[in-house]
Tab-separated table of N, CA, C and O in Angstrom:
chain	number	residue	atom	x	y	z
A	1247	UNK	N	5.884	57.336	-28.487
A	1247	UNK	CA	6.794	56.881	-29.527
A	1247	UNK	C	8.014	57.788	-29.548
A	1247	UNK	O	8.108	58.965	-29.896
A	1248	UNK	N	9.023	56.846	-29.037
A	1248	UNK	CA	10.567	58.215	-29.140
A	1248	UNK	C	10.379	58.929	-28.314
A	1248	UNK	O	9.999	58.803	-27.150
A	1249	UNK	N	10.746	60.014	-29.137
A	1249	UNK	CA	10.942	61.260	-27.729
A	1249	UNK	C	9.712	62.309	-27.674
A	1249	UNK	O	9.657	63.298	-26.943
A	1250	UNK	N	8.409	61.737	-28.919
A	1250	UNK	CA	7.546	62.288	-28.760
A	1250	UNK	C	6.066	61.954	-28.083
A	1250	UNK	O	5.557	60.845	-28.246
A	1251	UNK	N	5.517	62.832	-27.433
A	1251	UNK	CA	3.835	62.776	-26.602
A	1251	UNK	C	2.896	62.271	-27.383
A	1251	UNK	O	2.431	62.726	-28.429
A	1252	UNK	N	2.660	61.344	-26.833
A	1252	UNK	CA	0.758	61.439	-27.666
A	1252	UNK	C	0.129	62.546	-27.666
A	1252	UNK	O	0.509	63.578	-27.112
A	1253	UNK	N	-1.035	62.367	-28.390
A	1253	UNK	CA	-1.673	63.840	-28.161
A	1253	UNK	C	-2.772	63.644	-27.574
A	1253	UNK	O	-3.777	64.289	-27.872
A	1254	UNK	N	-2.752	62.595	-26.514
A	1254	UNK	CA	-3.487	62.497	-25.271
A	1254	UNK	C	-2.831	62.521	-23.966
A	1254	UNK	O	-3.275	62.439	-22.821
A	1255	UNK	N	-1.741	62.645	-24.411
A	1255	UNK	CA	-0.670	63.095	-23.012
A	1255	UNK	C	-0.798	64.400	-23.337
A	1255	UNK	O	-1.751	64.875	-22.720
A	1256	UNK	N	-0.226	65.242	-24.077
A	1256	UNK	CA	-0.564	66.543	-24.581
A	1256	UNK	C	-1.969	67.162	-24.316
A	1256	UNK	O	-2.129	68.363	-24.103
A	1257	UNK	N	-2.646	66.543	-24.336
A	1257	UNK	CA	-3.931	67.340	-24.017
A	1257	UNK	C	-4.186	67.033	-22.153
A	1257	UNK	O	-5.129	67.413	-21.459
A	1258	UNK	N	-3.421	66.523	-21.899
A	1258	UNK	CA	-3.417	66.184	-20.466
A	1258	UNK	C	-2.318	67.681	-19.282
A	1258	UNK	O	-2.408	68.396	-18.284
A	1259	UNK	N	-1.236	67.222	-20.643
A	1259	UNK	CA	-0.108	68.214	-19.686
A	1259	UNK	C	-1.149	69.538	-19.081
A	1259	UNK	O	-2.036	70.139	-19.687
A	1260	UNK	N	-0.663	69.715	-17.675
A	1260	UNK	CA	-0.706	70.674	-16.939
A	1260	UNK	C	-2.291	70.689	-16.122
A	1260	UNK	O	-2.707	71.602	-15.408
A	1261	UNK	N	-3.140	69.164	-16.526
A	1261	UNK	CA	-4.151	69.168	-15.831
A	1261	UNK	C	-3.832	67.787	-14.594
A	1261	UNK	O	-3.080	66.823	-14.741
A	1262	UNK	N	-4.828	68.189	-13.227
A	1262	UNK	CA	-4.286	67.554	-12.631
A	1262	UNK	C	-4.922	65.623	-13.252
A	1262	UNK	O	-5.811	65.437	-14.083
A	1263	UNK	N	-4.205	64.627	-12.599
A	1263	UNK	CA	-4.068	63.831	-13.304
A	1263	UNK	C	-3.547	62.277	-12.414
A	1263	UNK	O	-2.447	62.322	-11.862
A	1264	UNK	N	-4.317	61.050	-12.322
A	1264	UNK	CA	-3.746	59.995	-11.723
A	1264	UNK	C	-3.298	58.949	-12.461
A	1264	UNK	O	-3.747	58.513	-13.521
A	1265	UNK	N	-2.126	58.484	-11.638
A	1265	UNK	CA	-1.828	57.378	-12.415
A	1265	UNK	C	-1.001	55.534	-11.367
A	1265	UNK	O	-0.172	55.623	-10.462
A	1266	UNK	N	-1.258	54.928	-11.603
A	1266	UNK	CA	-0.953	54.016	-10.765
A	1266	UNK	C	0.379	52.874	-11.156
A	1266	UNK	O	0.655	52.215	-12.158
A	1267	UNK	N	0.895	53.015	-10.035
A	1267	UNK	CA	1.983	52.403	-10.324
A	1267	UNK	C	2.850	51.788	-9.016
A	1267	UNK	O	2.220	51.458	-8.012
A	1268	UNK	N	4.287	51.649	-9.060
A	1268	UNK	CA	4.672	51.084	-7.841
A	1268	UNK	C	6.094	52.069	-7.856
A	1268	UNK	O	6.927	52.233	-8.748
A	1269	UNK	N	5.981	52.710	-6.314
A	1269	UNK	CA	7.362	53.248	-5.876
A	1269	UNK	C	8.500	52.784	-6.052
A	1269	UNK	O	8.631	51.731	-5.429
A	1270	UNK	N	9.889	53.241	-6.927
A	1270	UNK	CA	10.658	52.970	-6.991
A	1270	UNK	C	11.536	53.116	-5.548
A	1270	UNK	O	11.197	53.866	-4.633
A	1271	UNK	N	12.643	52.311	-5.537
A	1271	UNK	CA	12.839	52.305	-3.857
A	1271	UNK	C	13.505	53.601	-3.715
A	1271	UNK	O	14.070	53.889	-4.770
A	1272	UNK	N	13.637	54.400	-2.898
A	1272	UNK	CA	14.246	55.983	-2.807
A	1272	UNK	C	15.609	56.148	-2.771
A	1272	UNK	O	16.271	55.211	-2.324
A	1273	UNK	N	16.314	57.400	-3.245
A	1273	UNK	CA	17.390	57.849	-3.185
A	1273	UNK	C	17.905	57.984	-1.828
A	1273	UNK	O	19.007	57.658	-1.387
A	1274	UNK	N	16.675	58.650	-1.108
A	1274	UNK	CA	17.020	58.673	0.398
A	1274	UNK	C	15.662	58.899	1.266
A	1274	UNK	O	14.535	59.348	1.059
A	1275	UNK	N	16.175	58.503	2.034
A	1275	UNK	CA	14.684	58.269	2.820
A	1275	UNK	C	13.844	59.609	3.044
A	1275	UNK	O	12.615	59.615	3.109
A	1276	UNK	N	14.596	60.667	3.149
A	1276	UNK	CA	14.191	62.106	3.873
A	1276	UNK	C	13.614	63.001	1.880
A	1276	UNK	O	12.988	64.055	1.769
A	1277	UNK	N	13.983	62.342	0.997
A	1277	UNK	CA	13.272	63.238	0.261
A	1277	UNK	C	11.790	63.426	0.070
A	1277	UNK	O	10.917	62.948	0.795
A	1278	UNK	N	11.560	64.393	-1.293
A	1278	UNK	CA	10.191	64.464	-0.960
A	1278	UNK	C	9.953	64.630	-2.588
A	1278	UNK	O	9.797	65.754	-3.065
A	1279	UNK	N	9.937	63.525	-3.354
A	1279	UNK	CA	10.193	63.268	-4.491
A	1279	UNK	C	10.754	61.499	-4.737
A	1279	UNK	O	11.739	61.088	-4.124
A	1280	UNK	N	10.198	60.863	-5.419
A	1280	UNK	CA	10.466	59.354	-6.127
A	1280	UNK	C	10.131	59.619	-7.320
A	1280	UNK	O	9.682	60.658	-7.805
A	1281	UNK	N	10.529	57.973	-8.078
A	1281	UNK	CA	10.046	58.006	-9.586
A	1281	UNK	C	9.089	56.536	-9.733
A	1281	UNK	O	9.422	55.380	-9.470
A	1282	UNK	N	7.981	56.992	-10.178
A	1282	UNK	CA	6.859	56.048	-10.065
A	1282	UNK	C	7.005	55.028	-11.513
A	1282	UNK	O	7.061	55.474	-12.659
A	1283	UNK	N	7.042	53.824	-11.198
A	1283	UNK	CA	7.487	53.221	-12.851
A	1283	UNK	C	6.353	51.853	-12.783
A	1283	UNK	O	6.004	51.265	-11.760
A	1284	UNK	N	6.021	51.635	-13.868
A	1284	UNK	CA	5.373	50.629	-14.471
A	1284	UNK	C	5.143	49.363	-13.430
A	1284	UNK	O	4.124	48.985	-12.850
A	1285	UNK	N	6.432	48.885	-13.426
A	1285	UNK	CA	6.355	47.447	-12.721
A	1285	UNK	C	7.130	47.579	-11.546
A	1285	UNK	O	7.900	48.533	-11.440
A	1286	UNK	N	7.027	46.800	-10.720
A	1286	UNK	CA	7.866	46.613	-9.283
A	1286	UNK	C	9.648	46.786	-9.250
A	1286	UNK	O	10.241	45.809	-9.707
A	1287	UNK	N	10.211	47.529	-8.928
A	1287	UNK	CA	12.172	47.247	-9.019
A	1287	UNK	C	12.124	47.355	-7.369
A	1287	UNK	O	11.468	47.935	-6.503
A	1288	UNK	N	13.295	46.379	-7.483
A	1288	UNK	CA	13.613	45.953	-5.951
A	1288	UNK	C	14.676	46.537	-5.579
A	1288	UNK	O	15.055	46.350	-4.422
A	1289	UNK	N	15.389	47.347	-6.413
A	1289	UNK	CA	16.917	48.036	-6.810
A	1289	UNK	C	16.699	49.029	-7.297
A	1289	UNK	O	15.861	49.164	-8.188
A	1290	UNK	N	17.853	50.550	-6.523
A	1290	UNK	CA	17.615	51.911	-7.330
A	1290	UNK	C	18.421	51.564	-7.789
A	1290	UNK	O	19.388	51.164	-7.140
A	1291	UNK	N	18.379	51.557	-9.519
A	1291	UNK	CA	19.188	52.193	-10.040
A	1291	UNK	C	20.397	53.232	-10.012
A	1291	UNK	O	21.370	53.117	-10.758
A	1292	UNK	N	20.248	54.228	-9.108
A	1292	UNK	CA	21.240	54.949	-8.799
A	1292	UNK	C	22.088	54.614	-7.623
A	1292	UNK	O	22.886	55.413	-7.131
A	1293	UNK	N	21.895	53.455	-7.208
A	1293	UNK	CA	22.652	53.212	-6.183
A	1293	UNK	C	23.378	51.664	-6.989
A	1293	UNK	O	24.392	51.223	-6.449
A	1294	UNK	N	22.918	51.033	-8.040
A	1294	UNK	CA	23.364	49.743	-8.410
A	1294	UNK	C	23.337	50.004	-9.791
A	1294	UNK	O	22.301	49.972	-10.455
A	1295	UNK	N	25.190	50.429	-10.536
A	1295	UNK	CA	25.320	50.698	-11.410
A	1295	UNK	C	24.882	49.203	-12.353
A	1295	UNK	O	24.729	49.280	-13.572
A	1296	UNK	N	24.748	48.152	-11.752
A	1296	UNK	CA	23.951	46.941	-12.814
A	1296	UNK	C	22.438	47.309	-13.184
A	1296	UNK	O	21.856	46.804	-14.144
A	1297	UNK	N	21.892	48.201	-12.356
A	1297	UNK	CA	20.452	47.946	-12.324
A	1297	UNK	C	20.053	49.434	-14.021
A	1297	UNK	O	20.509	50.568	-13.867
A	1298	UNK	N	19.495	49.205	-14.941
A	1298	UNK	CA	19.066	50.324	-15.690
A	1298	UNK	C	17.372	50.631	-15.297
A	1298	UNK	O	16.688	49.729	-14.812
A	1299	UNK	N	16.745	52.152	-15.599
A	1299	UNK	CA	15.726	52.286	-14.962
A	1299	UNK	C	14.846	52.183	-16.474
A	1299	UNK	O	15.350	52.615	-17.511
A	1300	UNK	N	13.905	51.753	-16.453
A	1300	UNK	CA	12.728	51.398	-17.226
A	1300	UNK	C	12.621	52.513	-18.176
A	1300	UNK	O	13.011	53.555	-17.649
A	1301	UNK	N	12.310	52.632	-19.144
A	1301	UNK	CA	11.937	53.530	-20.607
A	1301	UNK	C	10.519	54.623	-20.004
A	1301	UNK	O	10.284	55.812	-20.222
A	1302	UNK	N	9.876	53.713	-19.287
A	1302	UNK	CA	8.482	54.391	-18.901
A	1302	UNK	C	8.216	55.095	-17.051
A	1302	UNK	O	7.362	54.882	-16.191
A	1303	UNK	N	9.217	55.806	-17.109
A	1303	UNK	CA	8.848	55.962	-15.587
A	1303	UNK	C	8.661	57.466	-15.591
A	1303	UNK	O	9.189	58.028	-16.550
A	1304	UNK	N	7.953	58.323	-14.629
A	1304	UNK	CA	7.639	59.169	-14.023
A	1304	UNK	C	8.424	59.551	-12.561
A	1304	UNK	O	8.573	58.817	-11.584
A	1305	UNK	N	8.868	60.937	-12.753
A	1305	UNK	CA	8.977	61.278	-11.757
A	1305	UNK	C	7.783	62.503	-10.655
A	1305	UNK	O	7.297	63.601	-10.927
A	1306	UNK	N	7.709	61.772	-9.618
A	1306	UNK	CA	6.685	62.231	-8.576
A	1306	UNK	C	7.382	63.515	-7.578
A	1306	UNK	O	8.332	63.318	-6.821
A	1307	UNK	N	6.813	64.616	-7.727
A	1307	UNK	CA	7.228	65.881	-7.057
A	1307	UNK	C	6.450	65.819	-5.547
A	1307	UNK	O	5.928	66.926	-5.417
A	1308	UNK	N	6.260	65.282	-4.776
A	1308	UNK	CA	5.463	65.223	-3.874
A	1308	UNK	C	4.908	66.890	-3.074
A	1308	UNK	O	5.818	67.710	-2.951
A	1309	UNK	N	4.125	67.130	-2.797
A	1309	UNK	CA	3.120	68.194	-2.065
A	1309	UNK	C	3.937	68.389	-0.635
A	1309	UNK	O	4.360	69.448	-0.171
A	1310	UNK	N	4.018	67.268	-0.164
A	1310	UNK	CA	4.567	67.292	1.138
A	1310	UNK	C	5.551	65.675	1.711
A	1310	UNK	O	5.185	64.732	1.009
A	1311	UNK	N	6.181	65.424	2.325
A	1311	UNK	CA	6.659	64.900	2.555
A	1311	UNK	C	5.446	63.354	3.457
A	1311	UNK	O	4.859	63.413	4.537
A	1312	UNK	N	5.501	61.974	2.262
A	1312	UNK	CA	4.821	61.126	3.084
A	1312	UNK	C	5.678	59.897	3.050
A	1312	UNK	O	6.609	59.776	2.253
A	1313	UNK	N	5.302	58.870	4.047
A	1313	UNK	CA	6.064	57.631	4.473
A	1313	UNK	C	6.079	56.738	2.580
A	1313	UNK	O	5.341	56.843	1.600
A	1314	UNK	N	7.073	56.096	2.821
A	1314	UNK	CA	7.812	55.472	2.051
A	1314	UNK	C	6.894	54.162	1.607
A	1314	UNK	O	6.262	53.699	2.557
A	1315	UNK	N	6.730	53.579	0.530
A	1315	UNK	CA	5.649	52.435	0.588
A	1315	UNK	C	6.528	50.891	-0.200
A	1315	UNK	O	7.065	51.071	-1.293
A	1316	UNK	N	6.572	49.937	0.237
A	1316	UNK	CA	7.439	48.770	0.176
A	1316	UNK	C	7.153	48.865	-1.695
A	1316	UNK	O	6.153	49.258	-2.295
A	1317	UNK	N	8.363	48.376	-2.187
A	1317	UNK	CA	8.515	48.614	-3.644
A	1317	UNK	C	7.751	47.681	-4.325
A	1317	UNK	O	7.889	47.718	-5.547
A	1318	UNK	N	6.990	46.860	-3.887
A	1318	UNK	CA	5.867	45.735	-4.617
A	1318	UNK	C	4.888	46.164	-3.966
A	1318	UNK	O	4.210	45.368	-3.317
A	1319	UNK	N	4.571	47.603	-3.991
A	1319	UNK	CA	2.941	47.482	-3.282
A	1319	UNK	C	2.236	48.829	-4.306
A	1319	UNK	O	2.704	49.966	-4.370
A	1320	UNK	N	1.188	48.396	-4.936
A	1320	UNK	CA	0.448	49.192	-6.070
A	1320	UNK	C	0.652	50.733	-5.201
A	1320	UNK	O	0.782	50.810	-3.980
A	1321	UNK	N	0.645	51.623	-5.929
A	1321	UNK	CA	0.201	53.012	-5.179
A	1321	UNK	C	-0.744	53.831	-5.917
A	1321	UNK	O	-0.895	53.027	-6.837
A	1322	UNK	N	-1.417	54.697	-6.200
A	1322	UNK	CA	-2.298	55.650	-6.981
A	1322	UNK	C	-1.779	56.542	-6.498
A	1322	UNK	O	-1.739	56.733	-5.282
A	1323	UNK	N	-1.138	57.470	-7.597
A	1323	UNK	CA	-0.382	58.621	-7.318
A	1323	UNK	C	-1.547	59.724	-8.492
A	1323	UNK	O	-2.056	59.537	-9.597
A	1324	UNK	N	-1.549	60.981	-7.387
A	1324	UNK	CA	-2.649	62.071	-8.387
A	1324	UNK	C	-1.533	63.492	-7.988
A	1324	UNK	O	-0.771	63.532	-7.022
A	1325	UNK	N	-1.713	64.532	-8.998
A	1325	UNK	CA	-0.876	65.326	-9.358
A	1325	UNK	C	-0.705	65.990	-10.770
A	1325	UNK	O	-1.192	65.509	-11.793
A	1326	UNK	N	-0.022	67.051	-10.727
A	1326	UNK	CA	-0.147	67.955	-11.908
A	1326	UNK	C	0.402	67.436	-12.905
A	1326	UNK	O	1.529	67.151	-12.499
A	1327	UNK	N	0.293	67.028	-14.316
A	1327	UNK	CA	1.073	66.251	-15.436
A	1327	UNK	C	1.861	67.319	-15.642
A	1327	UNK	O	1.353	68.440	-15.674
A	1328	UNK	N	3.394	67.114	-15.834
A	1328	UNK	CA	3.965	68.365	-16.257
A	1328	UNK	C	4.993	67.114	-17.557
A	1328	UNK	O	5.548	66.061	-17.242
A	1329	UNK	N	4.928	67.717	-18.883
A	1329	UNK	CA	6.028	67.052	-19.866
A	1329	UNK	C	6.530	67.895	-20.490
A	1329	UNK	O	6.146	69.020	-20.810
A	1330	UNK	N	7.894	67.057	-20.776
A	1330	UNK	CA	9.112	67.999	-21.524
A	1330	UNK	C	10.507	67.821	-20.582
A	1330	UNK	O	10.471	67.780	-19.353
A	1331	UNK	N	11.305	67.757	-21.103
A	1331	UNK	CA	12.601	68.063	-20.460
A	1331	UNK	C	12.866	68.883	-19.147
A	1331	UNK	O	12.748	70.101	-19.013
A	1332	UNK	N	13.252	67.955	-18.200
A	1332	UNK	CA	13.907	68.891	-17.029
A	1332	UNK	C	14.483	68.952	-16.312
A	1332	UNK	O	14.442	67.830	-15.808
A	1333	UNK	N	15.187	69.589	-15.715
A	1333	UNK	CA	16.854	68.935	-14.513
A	1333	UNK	C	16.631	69.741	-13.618
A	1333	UNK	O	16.586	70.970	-13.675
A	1334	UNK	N	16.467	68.969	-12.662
A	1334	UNK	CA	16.418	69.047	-11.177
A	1334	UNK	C	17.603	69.865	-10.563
A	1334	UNK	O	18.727	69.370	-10.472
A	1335	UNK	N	17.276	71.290	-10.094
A	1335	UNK	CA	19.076	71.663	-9.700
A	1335	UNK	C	19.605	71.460	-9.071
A	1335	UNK	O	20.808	71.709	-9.138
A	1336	UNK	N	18.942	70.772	-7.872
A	1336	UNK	CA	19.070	70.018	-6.400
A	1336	UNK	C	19.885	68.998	-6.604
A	1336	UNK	O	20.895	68.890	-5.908
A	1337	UNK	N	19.523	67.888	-7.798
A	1337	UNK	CA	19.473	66.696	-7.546
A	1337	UNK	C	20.663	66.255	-8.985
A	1337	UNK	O	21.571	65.432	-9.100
A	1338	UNK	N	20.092	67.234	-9.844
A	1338	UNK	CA	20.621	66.762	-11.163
A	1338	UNK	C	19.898	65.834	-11.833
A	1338	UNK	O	20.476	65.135	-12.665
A	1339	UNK	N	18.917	65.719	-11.657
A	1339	UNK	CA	17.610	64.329	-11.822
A	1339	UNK	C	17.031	64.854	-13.146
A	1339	UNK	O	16.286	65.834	-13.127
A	1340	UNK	N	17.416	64.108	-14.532
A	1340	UNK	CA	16.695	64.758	-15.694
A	1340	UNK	C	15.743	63.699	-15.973
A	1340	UNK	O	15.891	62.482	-15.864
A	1341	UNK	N	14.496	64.540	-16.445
A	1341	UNK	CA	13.089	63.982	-16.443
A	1341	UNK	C	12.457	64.249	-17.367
A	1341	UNK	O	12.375	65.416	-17.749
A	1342	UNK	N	11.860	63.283	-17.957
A	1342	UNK	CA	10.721	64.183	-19.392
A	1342	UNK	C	9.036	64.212	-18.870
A	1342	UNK	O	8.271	64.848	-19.595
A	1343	UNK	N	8.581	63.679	-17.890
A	1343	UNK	CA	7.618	63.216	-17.246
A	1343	UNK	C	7.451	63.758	-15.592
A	1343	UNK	O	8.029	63.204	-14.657
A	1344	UNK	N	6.706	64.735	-15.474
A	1344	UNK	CA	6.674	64.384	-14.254
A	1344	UNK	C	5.416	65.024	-13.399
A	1344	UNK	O	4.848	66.058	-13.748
A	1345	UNK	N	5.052	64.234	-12.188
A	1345	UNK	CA	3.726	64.793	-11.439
A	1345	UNK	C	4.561	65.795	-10.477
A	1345	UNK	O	5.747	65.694	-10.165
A	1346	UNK	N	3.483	66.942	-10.031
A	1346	UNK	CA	4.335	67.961	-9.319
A	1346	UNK	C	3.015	68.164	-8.367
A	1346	UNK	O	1.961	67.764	-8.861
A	1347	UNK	N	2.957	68.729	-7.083
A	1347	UNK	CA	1.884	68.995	-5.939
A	1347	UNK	C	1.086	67.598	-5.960
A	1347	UNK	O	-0.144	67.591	-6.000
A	1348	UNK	N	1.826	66.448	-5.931
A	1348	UNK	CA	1.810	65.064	-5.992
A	1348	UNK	C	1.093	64.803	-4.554
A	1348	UNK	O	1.125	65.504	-3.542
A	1349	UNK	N	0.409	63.511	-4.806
A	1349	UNK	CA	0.282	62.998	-3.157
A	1349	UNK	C	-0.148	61.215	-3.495
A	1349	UNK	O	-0.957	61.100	-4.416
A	1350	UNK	N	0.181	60.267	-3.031
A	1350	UNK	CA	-0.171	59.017	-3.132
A	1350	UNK	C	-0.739	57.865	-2.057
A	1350	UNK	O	-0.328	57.567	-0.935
A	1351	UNK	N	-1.435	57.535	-2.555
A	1351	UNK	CA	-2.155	56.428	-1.105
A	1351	UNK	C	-1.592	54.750	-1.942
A	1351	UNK	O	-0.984	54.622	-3.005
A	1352	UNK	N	-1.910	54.043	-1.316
A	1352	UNK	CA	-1.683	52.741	-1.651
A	1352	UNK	C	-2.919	51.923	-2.386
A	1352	UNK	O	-3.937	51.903	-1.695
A	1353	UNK	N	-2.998	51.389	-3.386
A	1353	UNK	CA	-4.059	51.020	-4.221
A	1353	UNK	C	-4.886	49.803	-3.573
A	1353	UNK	O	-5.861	49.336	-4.162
């Protein structure tokens, strides 16, 4: 609700943690990091100032660098819950949500 956690997300932060969803399509192919959201987008947002990104998405810190998965295909992503505010210094990517030592297979 707003800008605040349940207190079952809260009792979650910082344990590791899965959640399933569908790859948003990437910024660029070579990173090692996406944002995992609810339902299927066929469009980044950051590349199609028409497109806005969903209220409920996660960003995925990946462990290591893995292949890219078509943007309508379920994934199960597991990883550290980390919440609260945060900007990426790399990227400039601000996040309230995010999995970190991430890794995902296809559901």
């Amino acid at each position: 609700r707003g800008m605040e956690f349940s207190e079952k997300a809260q009792a979650l932060d910082g344990q590791r943690v899965q959640i399933r969803g569908f790859m948003a399509p990437p910024i660029k192919p070579d990173a090692q990091f996406f944002v995992l959201t609810k339902m299927p987008m066929a469009v980044c947002p950051f590349c199609d100032n028409e497109a806005d990104w969903p209220r409920d998405i996660v960003l995925v810190q990946l462990r290591e660098r893995q292949d890219w998965v078509i943007f309508n295909r379920a994934i199960v992503t597991e990883g550290v819950l980390e919440l609260g505010t945060k900007v990426d210094e790399e990227t400039g990517f601000v996040s309230r949500v995010r999995l970190t030592d991430a890794v995902y297979e296809t559901a």
